[in-house]
Amino acid sequence: MKKYTFHLFAILGMALFLSSCGDQNGKASSNSGLSSNNAEKVYVAPGEHDEFYAFMSGGYSGNLTVYGLPSGRMFKEIPVFSQFPTSGYGYSEETKPMLNTSFGFVPWDDAHHPDISQTNGELDGRWIFINGNNTPRIARISLSTFETEEIMEVPNSAGNHSSSFVTENTEYVVAGTRFSVPIPQRDMPINEYKGNFRGSLSFISVDPEDGHMDLKFQILMPGFNYDLSHPGRGKSHGWFFFTTYNTEEANSLLEVNASQNDKDFIAAVNWKKIEEYVANGGGTMMPAEYAHNVYDEASHTATSTLKKEVLTIDPTKVPGAVYFLPTPKSPHGVDVDPSGEYIIGNGKLSADLTIHSFDKMVAAIEAKKFDGEAYGIPILKFDDVLAGTVKSGGLGPLHTEFDGEGNAYTTFFISSEVVMWKLGTWEVIDRKPTYYSVGHLMIPGGNSRKPFGKYVVAMNKITKDRYLPTGPELEHSAQIYDISGDKMELIYDFPTHGEPHYAAGIPAELLAPKSKKIYKLSENKHPFAATGPADTEVVREGNEVHIYMSMIRSHFTPDNIEGIKVGDKVYFHVTNQEQDFDVPHGFAMIGANNSELLIMPGQTKSLVWEPKKVGVWPFYCTDFCSALHQEMQGYIRVSPAGSNTELSWSLGE
Ligand code: K7E
Ligand code: CUA
């Protein structure tokens, strides 16, 4: 330990020396955050573990990446909405159904907001949810296997952005539409948008035992843009808050036309009221097509079901269910503090933050003090619900997180900074620059009753000169600030993959002990599993051939197969017989029009291959698994279509 520290000091000394010489641009050093003390704060010695997991959305990568804090080391990319050749996700026969939608197979999406499941408003570390914006979907990922287990398409939605946030006991994962659309979809002139389009807010229930999702109801709101959302907690549990913009209902040149109103709204939704209404038979079933894809851990296989209807709610028919809180300047994020009292509107075209009071909101509703209505939904008076304003001096507030010690941290995109301020007194305590143009920020547990306020991670949109250049395309950049003291201290930069929008962090001790190590062979229920060499065989059904194959260090059984013909459709069903932690094997077949398979111990995966050329063709293991990994290979003999080469298979003959 001592030795490492010494080396680190030596390296740092050099870095300081170099930067003090100034760079080629003659620009002043931006390394003021760098001191040996800060270096120690992010240094995780070889073999040591990080204190937190950070799950960062991949944005346009469609996936979720896992990092350690404070080291900023990337541990895993979890494929969610995008095909991922590294593991075969979305290419293997078992996982193709995960990417099925009512539009057919959609192997990509734009993933924005991960949120970890909660019990009593605290992170419980069972699952993490994330939204797909483009072809509206919500995914559930297991935090024991770190695999995507379920994807629910969201009908009547478009640009599924105010998603995927969970209620205090994970009763629901909530999804709101960014783009309003005709509901049901129909052929109509675009310029008749106003008054005719609708915005849907979807409540997807989560089974407390197995996490399975079910789309319970959709609230059909006026045709605004529903940008972000967050749950009430503590006393405001039972409510959900959504920001809106484009309350002008413009359908063109929104940068001008959707910035006309001085105030848009935060929609406050009392979902418990709606739940009650639904339980009493309220709501209207509407035809809707949407896919529900579930991955089963025992069979290692996903199935996709196309659902046909959805329960819709007209909010004007449920008294007391929805109110509008006027909020200045096209708010982007809406965040709720750990106590559940303060609802923070981040008006992205403003310098100030608007904080609404939950208690005042309830009092104003009880006193029926309304300032008119919008499409039958009561509008509360701005001054009646206002708790305070943060005069930040920054520009372009986007998102706020909390440290659990009475402080809030807000990102300002335009002025590129994080501003720390005090809940209740609204005074600004500290501000630190970000490099550059920060979007979201994350404190582990920062969207729960119990934040772990040691670090805040800022996720920046623009990288420019932070790293060695990599051509025109640069990875995004995240920055870690130590917030354990009175002021924020920038301690580290690290590159992130795709475009992280939001992230969710959790103490490592809540996840690491229950992380799954292997799949038990004895529990493998895959219909084509070959859990031992005795189960291996090759079965022909017309021109379909099923190969039940097993693998163990360092061979495949069988490794010689003859009798395959051009025009066949060959399924390799490959089972990894290993029962040791971290001994995957890979499988790759020459000319296959998909990817390799990376198969975990005890798991079965299937690859389809349609041989097009006569010959003898090799397959091999792609993961360096033993000293004899290079020997882990086999051959398939492919005969002409119509030939009578007999089907045979063998090992060691
Ligand atoms: Cu990037 Cu939450 Cu999609 Cu703000 S959103 S930055
Ligand atoms: Cu198995 Cu390399």
XYZ file of C-alpha atoms and ligand atoms in Angstrom:
661
model
C 0.000 0.000 0.000
C 2.760 2.388 1.034
C 4.671 1.594 -2.117
C 1.688 2.368 -4.391
C 1.125 5.653 -2.653
C 4.710 6.583 -3.231
C 4.501 5.823 -6.976
C 1.284 7.738 -7.240
C 2.864 10.790 -5.687
C 5.711 10.536 -8.130
C 3.310 10.354 -11.094
C 1.208 13.188 -9.752
C 4.199 15.336 -9.190
C 5.066 14.876 -12.828
C 1.516 15.652 -13.913
C 1.520 18.859 -11.911
C 4.891 19.798 -13.320
C 3.689 19.187 -16.890
C 0.455 21.082 -16.484
C 2.172 24.018 -14.842
C 4.216 24.354 -18.022
C 0.933 25.093 -19.761
C -0.322 23.191 -22.788
C 0.218 24.010 -26.428
C -2.839 26.244 -26.521
C -1.361 28.375 -23.816
C -4.597 27.817 -21.901
C -4.515 28.148 -18.154
C -4.435 24.865 -16.290
C -7.874 23.560 -15.370
C -6.389 21.115 -12.913
C -7.015 23.204 -9.845
C -8.968 20.239 -8.401
C -5.897 18.058 -8.591
C -3.945 17.563 -5.416
C -2.303 14.513 -3.944
C -5.045 14.445 -1.356
C -7.688 14.193 -4.077
C -5.737 11.501 -5.871
C -5.879 9.351 -2.761
C -9.635 9.823 -2.622
C -10.197 8.102 -5.957
C -7.329 5.650 -5.785
C -8.527 2.090 -5.345
C -5.434 -0.049 -4.959
C -4.977 -3.146 -7.136
C -7.200 -5.918 -5.817
C -9.277 -3.577 -3.692
C -12.928 -2.870 -4.406
C -14.872 0.299 -4.986
C -17.301 1.613 -2.420
C -20.244 2.129 -4.795
C -21.693 0.724 -7.975
C -22.770 3.355 -10.491
C -25.181 2.324 -13.244
C -25.013 4.820 -16.063
C -27.489 4.917 -18.879
C -25.874 4.432 -22.251
C -28.098 6.932 -24.073
C -27.856 6.137 -27.764
C -25.901 2.945 -27.062
C -29.224 1.548 -25.818
C -27.463 -0.151 -22.935
C -26.513 0.318 -19.304
C -22.908 0.510 -18.137
C -21.646 -0.389 -14.678
C -18.843 1.581 -13.044
C -17.165 1.655 -9.678
C -17.033 4.781 -7.546
C -14.795 6.487 -6.762
C -12.380 4.828 -9.199
C -14.446 5.431 -12.332
C -13.472 1.959 -13.564
C -15.971 0.377 -15.947
C -16.985 -3.163 -14.948
C -19.610 -4.181 -17.430
C -21.859 -3.092 -20.231
C -25.280 -4.647 -19.761
C -27.095 -5.000 -23.084
C -30.696 -3.850 -22.767
C -32.273 -2.447 -25.934
C -29.400 -3.019 -28.337
C -27.936 -6.130 -29.897
C -24.609 -6.857 -28.287
C -22.194 -9.147 -30.114
C -19.900 -9.335 -27.082
C -22.311 -11.725 -25.398
C -24.660 -12.614 -28.241
C -27.574 -10.693 -26.659
C -30.164 -10.037 -29.342
C -28.334 -12.474 -31.659
C -28.858 -15.737 -29.795
C -32.147 -17.541 -30.362
C -32.932 -17.197 -26.639
C -32.585 -13.419 -26.501
C -33.975 -12.338 -29.894
C -37.510 -12.241 -28.402
C -36.309 -9.580 -25.913
C -36.100 -7.051 -28.734
C -39.479 -7.825 -30.226
C -42.012 -4.982 -30.406
C -45.333 -4.269 -32.082
C -43.168 -2.768 -34.873
C -41.279 -6.062 -35.235
C -37.669 -6.662 -34.211
C -36.126 -3.365 -33.036
C -32.484 -3.968 -32.078
C -31.655 -0.495 -30.768
C -33.016 2.203 -28.519
C -32.089 5.357 -26.670
C -31.832 4.606 -22.934
C -31.998 7.512 -20.471
C -33.008 7.014 -16.860
C -32.017 4.037 -14.730
C -33.733 3.719 -11.352
C -33.103 1.071 -8.677
C -36.024 -0.682 -6.972
C -37.008 0.586 -3.527
C -38.657 -0.660 -0.362
C -39.967 1.972 2.060
C -38.331 4.598 -0.086
C -34.836 3.132 0.270
C -32.790 1.330 -2.346
C -33.332 -2.419 -2.036
C -30.973 -3.475 -4.810
C -33.215 -6.096 -6.408
C -33.695 -4.649 -9.871
C -32.836 -1.676 -11.956
C -35.252 -0.255 -14.528
C -34.438 1.799 -17.594
C -36.451 3.384 -20.385
C -36.098 3.134 -24.135
C -37.169 6.453 -25.626
C -37.479 5.813 -29.298
C -39.664 2.744 -29.540
C -41.229 3.216 -26.112
C -40.108 0.462 -23.765
C -39.257 -0.138 -20.108
C -36.696 -2.775 -19.149
C -36.092 -4.537 -15.870
C -32.593 -5.789 -15.149
C -31.712 -8.223 -12.385
C -29.119 -6.920 -9.944
C -28.081 -10.453 -9.075
C -27.291 -11.618 -12.635
C -26.819 -8.142 -14.165
C -28.886 -9.347 -17.123
C -31.973 -7.836 -18.728
C -34.898 -9.963 -17.611
C -37.930 -8.192 -18.982
C -38.930 -5.547 -21.503
C -42.400 -4.025 -21.683
C -43.364 -1.964 -24.700
C -45.472 1.093 -23.876
C -48.316 1.722 -26.340
C -49.860 5.170 -26.977
C -46.488 6.732 -26.190
C -43.694 8.374 -28.174
C -40.293 9.475 -26.980
C -40.782 7.602 -23.690
C -38.730 10.128 -21.714
C -40.351 10.877 -18.345
C -39.420 7.320 -17.407
C -38.488 4.939 -15.725
C -38.922 5.977 -12.118
C -40.264 3.788 -9.331
C -42.647 4.502 -6.481
C -41.570 4.081 -2.893
C -42.200 0.351 -2.664
C -41.717 -0.310 -6.363
C -45.481 -0.659 -6.663
C -45.120 0.886 -10.107
C -42.468 1.829 -12.561
C -43.794 4.923 -14.274
C -43.399 6.006 -17.891
C -44.554 9.255 -19.496
C -44.614 10.303 -23.124
C -42.429 13.132 -24.337
C -44.210 13.531 -27.661
C -47.964 13.677 -27.614
C -49.608 11.796 -30.451
C -53.094 10.953 -31.713
C -54.538 8.299 -29.389
C -55.501 5.964 -30.906
C -53.070 6.580 -33.764
C -54.768 7.730 -36.953
C -54.174 9.499 -40.235
C -54.794 13.222 -39.576
C -53.233 16.594 -40.509
C -50.263 17.439 -38.262
C -51.403 21.031 -37.831
C -54.565 19.835 -36.119
C -52.378 18.726 -33.187
C -53.702 21.323 -30.743
C -56.561 19.931 -28.710
C -56.495 16.601 -30.537
C -53.262 14.904 -29.529
C -52.868 13.281 -26.111
C -49.990 12.585 -23.744
C -50.100 9.245 -21.948
C -48.716 8.584 -18.468
C -48.328 4.840 -17.930
C -48.274 3.007 -14.617
C -46.637 -0.413 -14.852
C -47.017 -2.591 -11.786
C -44.078 -4.637 -10.518
C -44.685 -7.981 -8.841
C -42.999 -7.783 -5.422
C -41.859 -11.429 -5.648
C -40.482 -11.900 -9.140
C -40.487 -8.340 -10.473
C -42.754 -9.133 -13.409
C -44.265 -6.051 -14.974
C -47.846 -5.443 -16.051
C -49.205 -2.283 -17.674
C -52.019 -1.435 -15.251
C -53.347 1.860 -16.598
C -52.573 4.860 -18.760
C -53.727 8.368 -17.940
C -54.591 10.242 -21.135
C -53.469 13.810 -20.504
C -53.638 16.985 -22.618
C -51.273 17.041 -25.599
C -48.252 18.602 -23.883
C -44.688 17.237 -23.790
C -44.131 15.272 -20.562
C -40.422 15.617 -20.025
C -39.407 14.113 -16.705
C -40.982 12.701 -13.591
C -40.225 11.709 -10.040
C -42.187 9.963 -7.313
C -43.492 11.454 -4.123
C -41.984 9.899 -1.015
C -42.730 9.907 2.700
C -45.754 12.155 3.112
C -46.113 12.626 -0.646
C -46.023 8.871 -1.329
C -49.018 8.155 -3.552
C -48.283 11.129 -5.810
C -46.148 11.344 -8.916
C -44.857 14.580 -10.463
C -44.295 15.186 -14.172
C -42.819 18.255 -15.845
C -44.456 19.543 -18.992
C -43.306 21.842 -21.737
C -44.918 22.857 -24.977
C -48.144 23.602 -23.153
C -48.565 25.840 -26.209
C -49.170 22.587 -28.146
C -47.036 23.762 -31.031
C -46.359 21.265 -33.791
C -43.522 23.056 -35.589
C -40.409 25.087 -34.753
C -40.756 24.271 -31.073
C -37.609 26.155 -30.113
C -39.635 29.305 -30.651
C -43.239 28.187 -30.500
C -42.950 26.090 -27.336
C -41.251 28.917 -25.416
C -44.140 31.373 -25.557
C -45.743 30.687 -22.198
C -43.975 32.173 -19.213
C -44.996 29.150 -17.191
C -45.627 25.546 -18.073
C -46.783 23.008 -15.524
C -45.680 20.319 -13.178
C -48.491 17.779 -13.243
C -49.187 16.287 -9.820
C -50.815 12.876 -10.196
C -52.460 11.152 -7.254
C -51.973 7.586 -8.450
C -53.530 6.104 -5.332
C -56.804 7.850 -6.261
C -56.588 6.414 -9.753
C -55.727 2.979 -8.414
C -58.902 3.146 -6.320
C -60.931 4.280 -9.331
C -59.559 1.356 -11.337
C -60.275 -1.087 -8.500
C -63.905 0.088 -8.621
C -64.146 -0.702 -12.320
C -63.170 2.744 -13.626
C -61.384 3.349 -16.908
C -61.894 2.322 -20.514
C -60.266 -0.640 -22.226
C -58.786 0.471 -25.511
C -57.334 -1.730 -28.251
C -53.549 -1.324 -28.321
C -50.696 -3.515 -29.542
C -47.599 -3.884 -27.428
C -45.009 -6.553 -26.799
C -44.181 -7.979 -23.386
C -40.893 -9.874 -23.355
C -39.799 -12.000 -20.433
C -36.500 -13.821 -19.971
C -36.707 -16.930 -17.827
C -33.578 -17.679 -15.834
C -34.269 -21.423 -15.520
C -34.723 -22.051 -19.253
C -32.260 -19.270 -20.201
C -34.881 -18.308 -22.758
C -37.056 -15.275 -23.483
C -40.596 -15.322 -24.788
C -42.478 -12.456 -26.381
C -46.226 -11.981 -26.053
C -48.192 -9.425 -28.044
C -50.770 -7.749 -25.842
C -53.968 -6.410 -27.328
C -55.535 -3.848 -25.016
C -54.785 -1.284 -22.365
C -56.858 0.375 -19.645
C -57.041 4.134 -20.235
C -58.079 6.778 -17.735
C -59.659 10.138 -18.517
C -58.256 12.233 -15.640
C -61.219 14.626 -15.676
C -63.437 11.709 -14.660
C -61.464 11.074 -11.455
C -61.954 13.982 -9.082
C -58.838 14.841 -7.123
C -56.516 12.814 -9.339
C -54.524 15.406 -11.276
C -53.545 19.056 -10.707
C -51.267 21.447 -12.536
C -48.611 23.466 -10.662
C -47.517 26.461 -12.755
C -43.723 26.308 -13.155
C -41.588 28.872 -14.967
C -39.658 28.479 -18.159
C -40.111 25.088 -19.799
C -38.992 22.942 -16.865
C -36.810 19.930 -17.658
C -36.204 17.893 -14.492
C -38.567 17.611 -11.566
C -36.991 16.276 -8.390
C -38.412 15.470 -4.976
C -36.311 15.863 -1.846
C -35.800 12.948 0.594
C -38.537 14.211 2.935
C -41.123 14.340 0.164
C -41.990 17.991 0.935
C -40.142 19.853 -1.806
C -40.832 19.457 -5.497
C -38.112 21.161 -7.497
C -38.806 22.459 -10.972
C -35.675 22.975 -13.048
C -36.808 25.664 -15.512
C -34.271 25.177 -18.244
C -34.709 28.651 -19.752
C -34.353 30.372 -16.418
C -31.711 31.352 -13.893
C -33.838 30.471 -10.881
C -35.138 27.249 -9.458
C -38.764 27.029 -8.444
C -39.520 24.903 -5.413
C -43.083 23.853 -4.722
C -44.298 22.756 -1.312
C -46.246 19.527 -1.029
C -48.033 20.697 2.139
C -49.040 23.954 0.476
C -50.236 22.040 -2.555
C -52.469 19.833 -0.415
C -53.815 22.872 1.462
C -54.586 24.716 -1.767
C -56.371 21.662 -3.157
C -58.448 21.343 0.016
C -59.332 25.038 -0.120
C -60.198 24.603 -3.832
C -58.083 27.645 -4.690
C -57.707 27.252 -8.415
C -56.534 29.536 -11.139
C -58.675 28.152 -13.933
C -58.151 24.845 -15.646
C -56.540 23.266 -18.670
C -58.665 20.716 -20.509
C -60.668 20.202 -17.302
C -57.617 19.777 -15.054
C -57.484 22.354 -12.221
C -54.525 24.740 -12.178
C -53.263 25.750 -8.734
C -52.089 29.304 -8.068
C -48.342 29.708 -8.392
C -47.990 31.722 -5.173
C -50.131 29.296 -3.195
C -47.826 26.345 -3.812
C -44.476 28.104 -3.921
C -42.076 27.103 -1.138
C -39.214 29.230 -2.356
C -36.909 30.215 -5.136
C -33.211 29.586 -5.447
C -31.585 32.646 -6.972
C -28.660 30.720 -8.223
C -26.963 33.051 -10.584
C -26.494 30.059 -12.891
C -28.177 29.500 -16.232
C -30.138 26.585 -17.607
C -30.938 24.394 -14.583
C -31.656 20.801 -15.590
C -31.540 18.325 -12.706
C -31.277 18.210 -8.919
C -30.103 15.547 -6.471
C -29.906 15.442 -2.677
C -27.283 14.388 -0.152
C -29.631 13.545 2.739
C -28.031 16.251 4.888
C -30.387 19.023 3.842
C -28.497 20.057 0.725
C -29.461 19.932 -2.908
C -27.211 19.965 -5.972
C -28.425 21.311 -9.288
C -26.771 21.105 -12.690
C -26.717 24.176 -14.926
C -26.203 23.316 -18.556
C -25.596 26.774 -19.972
C -23.266 28.028 -17.256
C -21.595 24.553 -16.960
C -21.657 24.145 -13.212
C -23.051 22.289 -10.251
C -24.644 24.548 -7.653
C -25.029 23.366 -4.081
C -27.843 24.972 -2.103
C -29.731 24.516 1.124
C -33.250 23.138 1.286
C -35.576 25.465 3.203
C -33.380 28.555 3.213
C -32.713 28.390 -0.545
C -29.266 29.913 -0.114
C -26.470 28.968 -2.455
C -23.625 27.353 -0.530
C -21.153 26.476 -3.234
C -20.735 26.211 -6.983
C -18.157 24.366 -9.024
C -17.544 24.360 -12.756
C -18.088 21.235 -14.859
C -16.229 20.318 -18.031
C -18.457 20.895 -20.015
C -22.196 21.502 -20.283
C -23.486 19.159 -17.632
C -26.758 17.241 -18.000
C -27.775 14.978 -15.164
C -25.919 14.401 -11.922
C -26.090 11.487 -9.513
C -25.626 10.913 -5.815
C -26.003 7.235 -4.851
C -29.546 6.976 -3.482
C -30.088 10.623 -4.444
C -33.582 9.812 -5.675
C -34.741 8.070 -2.492
C -35.459 8.737 1.157
C -31.911 7.735 2.039
C -29.149 9.202 -0.108
C -25.520 8.223 0.444
C -24.104 11.709 0.102
C -20.402 11.113 -0.272
C -19.915 11.781 -3.990
C -21.800 13.531 -6.706
C -21.140 12.468 -10.280
C -21.767 15.051 -12.987
C -22.480 13.712 -16.474
C -21.275 16.124 -19.096
C -22.496 16.506 -22.652
C -19.395 17.992 -24.190
C -15.880 16.618 -23.778
C -13.615 18.746 -26.000
C -10.138 18.748 -24.457
C -10.614 16.603 -21.359
C -8.874 13.546 -22.807
C -6.520 12.578 -25.589
C -8.398 13.214 -28.835
C -9.879 10.191 -30.624
C -10.829 11.737 -33.945
C -14.067 13.665 -34.313
C -15.987 11.365 -31.989
C -15.254 11.570 -28.272
C -16.738 9.636 -25.418
C -18.679 11.702 -22.915
C -17.063 12.756 -19.707
C -18.151 12.331 -16.102
C -16.726 14.109 -13.100
C -16.681 13.108 -9.470
C -16.969 15.673 -6.715
C -16.306 14.814 -3.108
C -19.221 16.256 -1.119
C -18.310 14.854 2.279
C -16.993 18.258 3.388
C -18.698 21.655 3.496
C -17.871 22.402 -0.106
C -17.727 20.362 -3.270
C -14.345 19.263 -4.461
C -13.681 18.069 -7.992
C -11.569 14.945 -7.585
C -11.704 12.986 -10.831
C -12.683 12.792 -14.519
C -13.585 9.581 -16.296
C -14.946 8.820 -19.751
C -18.351 7.170 -20.047
C -19.777 5.074 -22.854
C -22.573 6.272 -25.129
C -24.342 9.264 -23.684
C -25.177 8.777 -20.041
C -28.224 10.783 -19.165
C -29.185 9.726 -15.696
C -27.398 7.201 -13.470
C -28.199 5.306 -10.288
C -25.675 4.484 -7.607
C -25.800 2.100 -4.678
C -23.355 1.044 -1.946
C -21.406 -2.016 -3.098
C -22.197 -3.869 0.120
C -25.883 -3.936 -0.859
C -25.214 -5.726 -4.160
C -21.887 -7.514 -4.179
C -22.719 -10.269 -1.647
C -25.734 -11.473 -3.664
C -24.172 -11.262 -7.095
C -24.765 -14.568 -8.869
C -21.639 -16.586 -9.646
C -22.828 -19.476 -11.799
C -26.029 -20.995 -13.148
C -26.517 -24.420 -11.615
C -26.499 -27.159 -14.250
C -28.990 -29.114 -12.141
C -31.442 -26.194 -12.489
C -30.991 -25.791 -16.245
C -34.466 -26.171 -17.794
C -33.466 -25.216 -21.329
C -35.339 -27.564 -23.696
C -32.157 -28.105 -25.755
C -29.676 -28.316 -22.869
C -26.937 -30.945 -22.994
C -25.859 -30.882 -19.385
C -23.368 -33.711 -19.941
C -21.715 -35.490 -22.876
C -24.380 -38.236 -22.659
C -27.065 -35.711 -23.659
C -25.276 -34.592 -26.791
C -26.806 -35.543 -30.116
C -27.676 -34.223 -33.551
C -31.289 -34.379 -34.663
C -32.558 -33.666 -38.160
C -36.162 -32.527 -38.728
C -36.526 -31.896 -42.454
C -33.942 -29.229 -43.272
C -33.682 -28.113 -39.654
C -30.823 -29.614 -37.703
C -30.553 -29.314 -33.927
C -27.142 -29.898 -32.400
C -27.182 -30.543 -28.653
C -23.623 -29.592 -27.803
C -21.754 -29.351 -24.515
C -18.506 -27.605 -23.695
C -15.966 -27.977 -20.933
C -12.249 -27.147 -20.696
C -11.050 -27.707 -23.405
C -13.326 -29.352 -25.958
C -16.782 -29.402 -27.477
C -18.903 -32.557 -27.531
C -19.316 -33.406 -30.353
C -16.468 -31.742 -32.240
C -16.884 -33.505 -35.615
C -20.257 -33.384 -37.334
C -21.061 -34.691 -40.811
C -24.242 -34.894 -42.855
C -25.085 -31.173 -42.839
C -26.195 -29.862 -46.246
C -26.311 -26.538 -48.019
C -29.815 -25.119 -47.442
C -30.073 -26.554 -43.925
C -30.894 -24.409 -40.965
C -28.523 -25.512 -38.230
C -29.150 -24.688 -34.581
C -26.187 -25.024 -32.249
C -27.574 -25.400 -28.722
C -24.463 -25.068 -26.626
C -24.307 -25.758 -22.878
C -21.373 -24.704 -20.755
C -20.830 -27.557 -18.297
C -18.450 -25.623 -16.075
C -19.582 -24.948 -12.517
C -16.808 -22.552 -11.535
C -17.128 -18.795 -11.181
C -15.809 -16.853 -14.158
C -15.237 -19.683 -16.629
C -17.307 -18.740 -19.661
C -16.738 -20.348 -23.029
C -17.482 -18.768 -26.360
C -18.837 -20.258 -29.552
C -18.290 -18.899 -33.052
C -19.096 -20.466 -36.438
C -17.507 -19.301 -39.670
C -19.890 -17.356 -41.914
C -22.690 -17.168 -39.341
C -24.883 -14.118 -40.002
C -25.084 -13.146 -36.345
C -22.513 -12.977 -33.565
C -20.641 -15.301 -31.269
C -22.223 -16.654 -28.115
C -20.614 -16.095 -24.746
C -21.975 -18.805 -22.485
C -21.780 -18.622 -18.704
C -21.174 -21.694 -16.512
C -24.333 -23.805 -16.454
C -26.001 -21.821 -19.225
C -27.336 -22.885 -22.628
C -27.395 -20.579 -25.641
C -28.353 -21.230 -29.245
C -26.934 -19.924 -32.501
C -28.520 -20.407 -35.879
C -26.279 -21.006 -38.898
C -27.341 -21.471 -42.496
C -24.409 -22.973 -44.392
C -24.166 -21.629 -47.909
C -21.005 -23.335 -49.164
C -19.912 -26.943 -49.490
C -16.800 -27.793 -47.490
C -15.439 -28.545 -44.059
C -15.940 -25.569 -41.781
C -14.491 -24.904 -38.339
C -16.014 -23.530 -35.168
C -14.119 -22.518 -32.044
C -14.219 -21.108 -28.525
C -13.803 -17.327 -28.426
C -12.906 -16.872 -24.756
C -9.397 -17.783 -23.618
C -10.473 -20.368 -21.077
C -7.451 -22.577 -20.357
C -3.929 -23.306 -21.506
C -5.559 -25.475 -24.197
C -8.061 -22.849 -25.301
C -6.560 -22.790 -28.785
C -7.323 -26.524 -29.008
C -11.013 -25.867 -28.274
C -12.333 -26.229 -31.826
C -14.333 -28.501 -34.127
C -15.392 -29.123 -37.739
C -18.678 -29.337 -39.612
C -18.756 -31.131 -42.957
C -21.224 -29.465 -45.327
C -22.326 -31.542 -48.334
C -24.284 -30.336 -51.372
C -28.049 -29.990 -51.035
C -29.638 -33.348 -51.843
C -26.490 -35.392 -51.121
C -26.870 -38.525 -49.001
C -23.982 -38.054 -46.578
C -25.211 -39.685 -43.394
C -25.749 -37.580 -40.296
C -23.040 -38.463 -37.764
C -21.271 -36.841 -34.870
C -18.328 -37.763 -32.697
C -15.645 -36.747 -30.256
C -12.184 -38.289 -30.169
C -12.734 -40.815 -32.964
Cu -30.545 13.933 -20.846
Cu -32.970 13.115 -18.248
Cu -33.032 12.372 -21.084
Cu -31.772 15.751 -18.869
S -32.375 13.961 -19.981
S -29.752 15.827 -19.526
Cu -13.371 -22.489 -24.040
Cu -11.729 -21.122 -24.809
